[in-house]
Each structure stands twice: as C-alpha cells, then as structure tokens.
PDB file of C-alpha atoms in Angstrom:
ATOM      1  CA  UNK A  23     216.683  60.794 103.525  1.00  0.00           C
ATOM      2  CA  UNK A  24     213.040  61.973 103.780  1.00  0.00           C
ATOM      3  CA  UNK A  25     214.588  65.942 103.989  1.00  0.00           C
ATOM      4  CA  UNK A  26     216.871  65.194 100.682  1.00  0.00           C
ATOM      5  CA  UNK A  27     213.337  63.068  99.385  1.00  0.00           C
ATOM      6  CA  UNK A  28     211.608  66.393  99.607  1.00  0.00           C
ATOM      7  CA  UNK A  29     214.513  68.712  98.028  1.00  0.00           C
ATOM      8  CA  UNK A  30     214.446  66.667  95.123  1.00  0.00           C
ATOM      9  CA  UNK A  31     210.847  66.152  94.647  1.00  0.00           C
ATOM     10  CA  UNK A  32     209.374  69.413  96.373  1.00  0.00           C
ATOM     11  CA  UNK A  33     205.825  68.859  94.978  1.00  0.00           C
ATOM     12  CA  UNK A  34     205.510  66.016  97.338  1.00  0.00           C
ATOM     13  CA  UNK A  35     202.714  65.966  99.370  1.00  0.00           C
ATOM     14  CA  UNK A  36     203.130  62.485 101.247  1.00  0.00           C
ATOM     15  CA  UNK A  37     205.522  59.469 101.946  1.00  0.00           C
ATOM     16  CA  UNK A  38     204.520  56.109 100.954  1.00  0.00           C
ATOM     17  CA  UNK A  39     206.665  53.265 102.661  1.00  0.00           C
ATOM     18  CA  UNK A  40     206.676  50.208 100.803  1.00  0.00           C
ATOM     19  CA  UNK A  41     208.615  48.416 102.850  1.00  0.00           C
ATOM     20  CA  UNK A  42     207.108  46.419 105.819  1.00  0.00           C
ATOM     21  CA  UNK A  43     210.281  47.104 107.543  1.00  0.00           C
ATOM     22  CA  UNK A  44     210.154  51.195 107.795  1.00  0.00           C
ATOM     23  CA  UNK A  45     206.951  51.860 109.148  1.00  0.00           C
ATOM     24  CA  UNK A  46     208.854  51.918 112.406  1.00  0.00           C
ATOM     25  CA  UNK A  47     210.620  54.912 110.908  1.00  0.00           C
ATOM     26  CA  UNK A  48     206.806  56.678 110.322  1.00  0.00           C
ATOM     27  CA  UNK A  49     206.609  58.994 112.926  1.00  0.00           C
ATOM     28  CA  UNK A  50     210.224  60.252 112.531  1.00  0.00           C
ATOM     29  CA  UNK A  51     209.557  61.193 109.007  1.00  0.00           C
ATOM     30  CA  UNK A  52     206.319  62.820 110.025  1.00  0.00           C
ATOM     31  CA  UNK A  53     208.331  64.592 112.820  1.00  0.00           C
ATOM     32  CA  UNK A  54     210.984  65.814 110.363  1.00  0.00           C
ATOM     33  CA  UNK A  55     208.597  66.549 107.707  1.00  0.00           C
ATOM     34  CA  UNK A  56     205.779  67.128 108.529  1.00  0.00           C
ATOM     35  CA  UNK A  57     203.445  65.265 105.702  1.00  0.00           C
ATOM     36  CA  UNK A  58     201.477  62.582 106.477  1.00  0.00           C
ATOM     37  CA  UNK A  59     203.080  59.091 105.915  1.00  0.00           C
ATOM     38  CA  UNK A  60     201.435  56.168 104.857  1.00  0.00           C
ATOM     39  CA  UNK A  61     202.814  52.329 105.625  1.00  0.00           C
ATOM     40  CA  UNK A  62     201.963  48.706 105.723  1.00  0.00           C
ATOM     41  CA  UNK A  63     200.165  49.469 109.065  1.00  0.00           C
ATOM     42  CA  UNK A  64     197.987  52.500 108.062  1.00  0.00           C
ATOM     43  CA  UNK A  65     196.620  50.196 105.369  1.00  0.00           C
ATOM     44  CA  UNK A  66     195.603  47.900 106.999  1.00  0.00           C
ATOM     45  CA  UNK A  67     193.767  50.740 109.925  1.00  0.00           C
ATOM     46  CA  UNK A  68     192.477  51.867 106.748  1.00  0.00           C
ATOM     47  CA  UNK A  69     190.703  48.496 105.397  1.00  0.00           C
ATOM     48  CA  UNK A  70     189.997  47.198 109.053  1.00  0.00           C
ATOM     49  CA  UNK A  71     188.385  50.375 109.713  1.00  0.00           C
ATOM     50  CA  UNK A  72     186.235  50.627 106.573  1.00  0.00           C
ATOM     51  CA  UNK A  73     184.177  47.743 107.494  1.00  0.00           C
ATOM     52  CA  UNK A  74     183.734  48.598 111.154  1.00  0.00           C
ATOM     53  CA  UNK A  75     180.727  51.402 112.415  1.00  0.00           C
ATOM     54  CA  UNK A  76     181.738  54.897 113.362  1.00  0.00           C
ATOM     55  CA  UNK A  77     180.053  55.707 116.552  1.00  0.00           C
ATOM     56  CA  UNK A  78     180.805  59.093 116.261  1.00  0.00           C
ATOM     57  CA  UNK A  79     178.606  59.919 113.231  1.00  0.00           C
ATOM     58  CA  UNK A  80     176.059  58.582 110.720  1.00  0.00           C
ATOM     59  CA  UNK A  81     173.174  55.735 111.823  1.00  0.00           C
ATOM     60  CA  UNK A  82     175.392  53.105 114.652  1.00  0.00           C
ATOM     61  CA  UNK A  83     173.679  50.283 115.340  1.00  0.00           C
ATOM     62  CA  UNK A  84     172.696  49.745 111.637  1.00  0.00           C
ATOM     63  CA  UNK A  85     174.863  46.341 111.405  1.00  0.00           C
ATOM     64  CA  UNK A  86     172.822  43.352 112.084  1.00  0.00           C
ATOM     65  CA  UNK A  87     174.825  41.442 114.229  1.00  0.00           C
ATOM     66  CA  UNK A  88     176.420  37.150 112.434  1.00  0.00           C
ATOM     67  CA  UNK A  89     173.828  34.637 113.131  1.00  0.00           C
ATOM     68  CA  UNK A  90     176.882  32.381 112.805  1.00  0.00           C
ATOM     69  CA  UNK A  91     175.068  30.580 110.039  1.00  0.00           C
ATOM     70  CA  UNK A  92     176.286  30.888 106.268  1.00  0.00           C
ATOM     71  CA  UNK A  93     173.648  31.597 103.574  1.00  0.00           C
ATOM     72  CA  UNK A  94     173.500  29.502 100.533  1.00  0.00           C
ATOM     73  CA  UNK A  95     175.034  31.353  97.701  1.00  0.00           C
ATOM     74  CA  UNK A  96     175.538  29.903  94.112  1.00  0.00           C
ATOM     75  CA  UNK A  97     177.461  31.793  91.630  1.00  0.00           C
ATOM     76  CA  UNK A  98     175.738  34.093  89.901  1.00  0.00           C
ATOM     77  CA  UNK A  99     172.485  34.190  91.409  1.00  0.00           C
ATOM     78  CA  UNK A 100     172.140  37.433  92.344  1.00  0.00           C
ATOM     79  CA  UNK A 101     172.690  38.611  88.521  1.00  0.00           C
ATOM     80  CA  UNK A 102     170.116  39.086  86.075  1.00  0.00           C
ATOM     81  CA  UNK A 103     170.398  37.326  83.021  1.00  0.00           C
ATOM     82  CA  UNK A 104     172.092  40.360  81.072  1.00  0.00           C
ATOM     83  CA  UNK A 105     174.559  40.674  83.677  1.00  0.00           C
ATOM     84  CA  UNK A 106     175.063  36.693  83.795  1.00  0.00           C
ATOM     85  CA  UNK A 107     175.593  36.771  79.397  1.00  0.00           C
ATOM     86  CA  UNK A 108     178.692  39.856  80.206  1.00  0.00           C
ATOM     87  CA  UNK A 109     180.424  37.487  82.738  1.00  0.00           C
ATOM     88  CA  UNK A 110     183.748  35.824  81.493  1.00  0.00           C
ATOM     89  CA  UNK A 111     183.316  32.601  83.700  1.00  0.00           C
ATOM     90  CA  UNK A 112     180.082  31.513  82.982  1.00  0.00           C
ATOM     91  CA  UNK A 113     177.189  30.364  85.459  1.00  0.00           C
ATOM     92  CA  UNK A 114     176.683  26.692  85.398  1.00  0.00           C
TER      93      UNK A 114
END
C-alpha cells in the first residue's frame, strides 16, 4: 500500500499514520520506502522529549529541579493590564 501510496502521490516526502493501530507497521514502511514515518508513538517521543534536557548539547543542568510545592497562581496575574483588557474571559 505504502509503494502504490507513493506511485500515486510521488511528491511525497513522508507517511503520517493516523491510526493508533499501524504504527506497528512503521518500520516496514520505512524499510520499503524509505521516508521517514511518523505515528501515534513518534508524537508523543516528540512532545515527551521537548520538555526534557539534551545532554548532548546546549547548557544541561539549567532545569531547577520540583520543590514539590505548587506556587500560587491567579488568572491573569502575570499580564499587564493591556494584555488583561485583549483577553476574552476576563480576570476577576
């Protein structure tokens, strides 16, 4: 299916499966096709991963690490008061 994918749509440049069913199917269709293919799985490595430090580049150890405690936060209060007049739900 991925081959006959790529006949009809030769501009293709990767598979998207949409399906949280196929991604067991992934690394065939890379195998046959050679283009990267992108799942249920790989998103979530990708938004996992975008939160957690790279030790192999950039500043590590930058993260502070959870006190455990959770800061007081009411809504809004980190706008100004032009930003606060734009929102759509108000601040109380």
């Amino acid at each position: 299916l991925a081959k006959n994918a790529l006949k009809e749509f030769p501009n293709s440049r990767a598979f998207c499966l949409e399906c949280t069913e196929l991604p067991a199917y992934a690394d065939a269709i890379r195998a046959a096709t050679g283009l990267p293919v992108f799942d249920a799985i790989t998103a979530c490595d990708f938004f996992i991963n975008s939160k957690r430090d790279n030790n192999r580049f950039g500043d590590n150890g930058w993260q502070k690490k959870w006190d455990g405690k959770q800061e007081d936060y009411t809504y809004g209060s980190n706008l100004t008061e032009e930003q606060k007049g734009k929102l759509v739900n108000k601040c109380s």
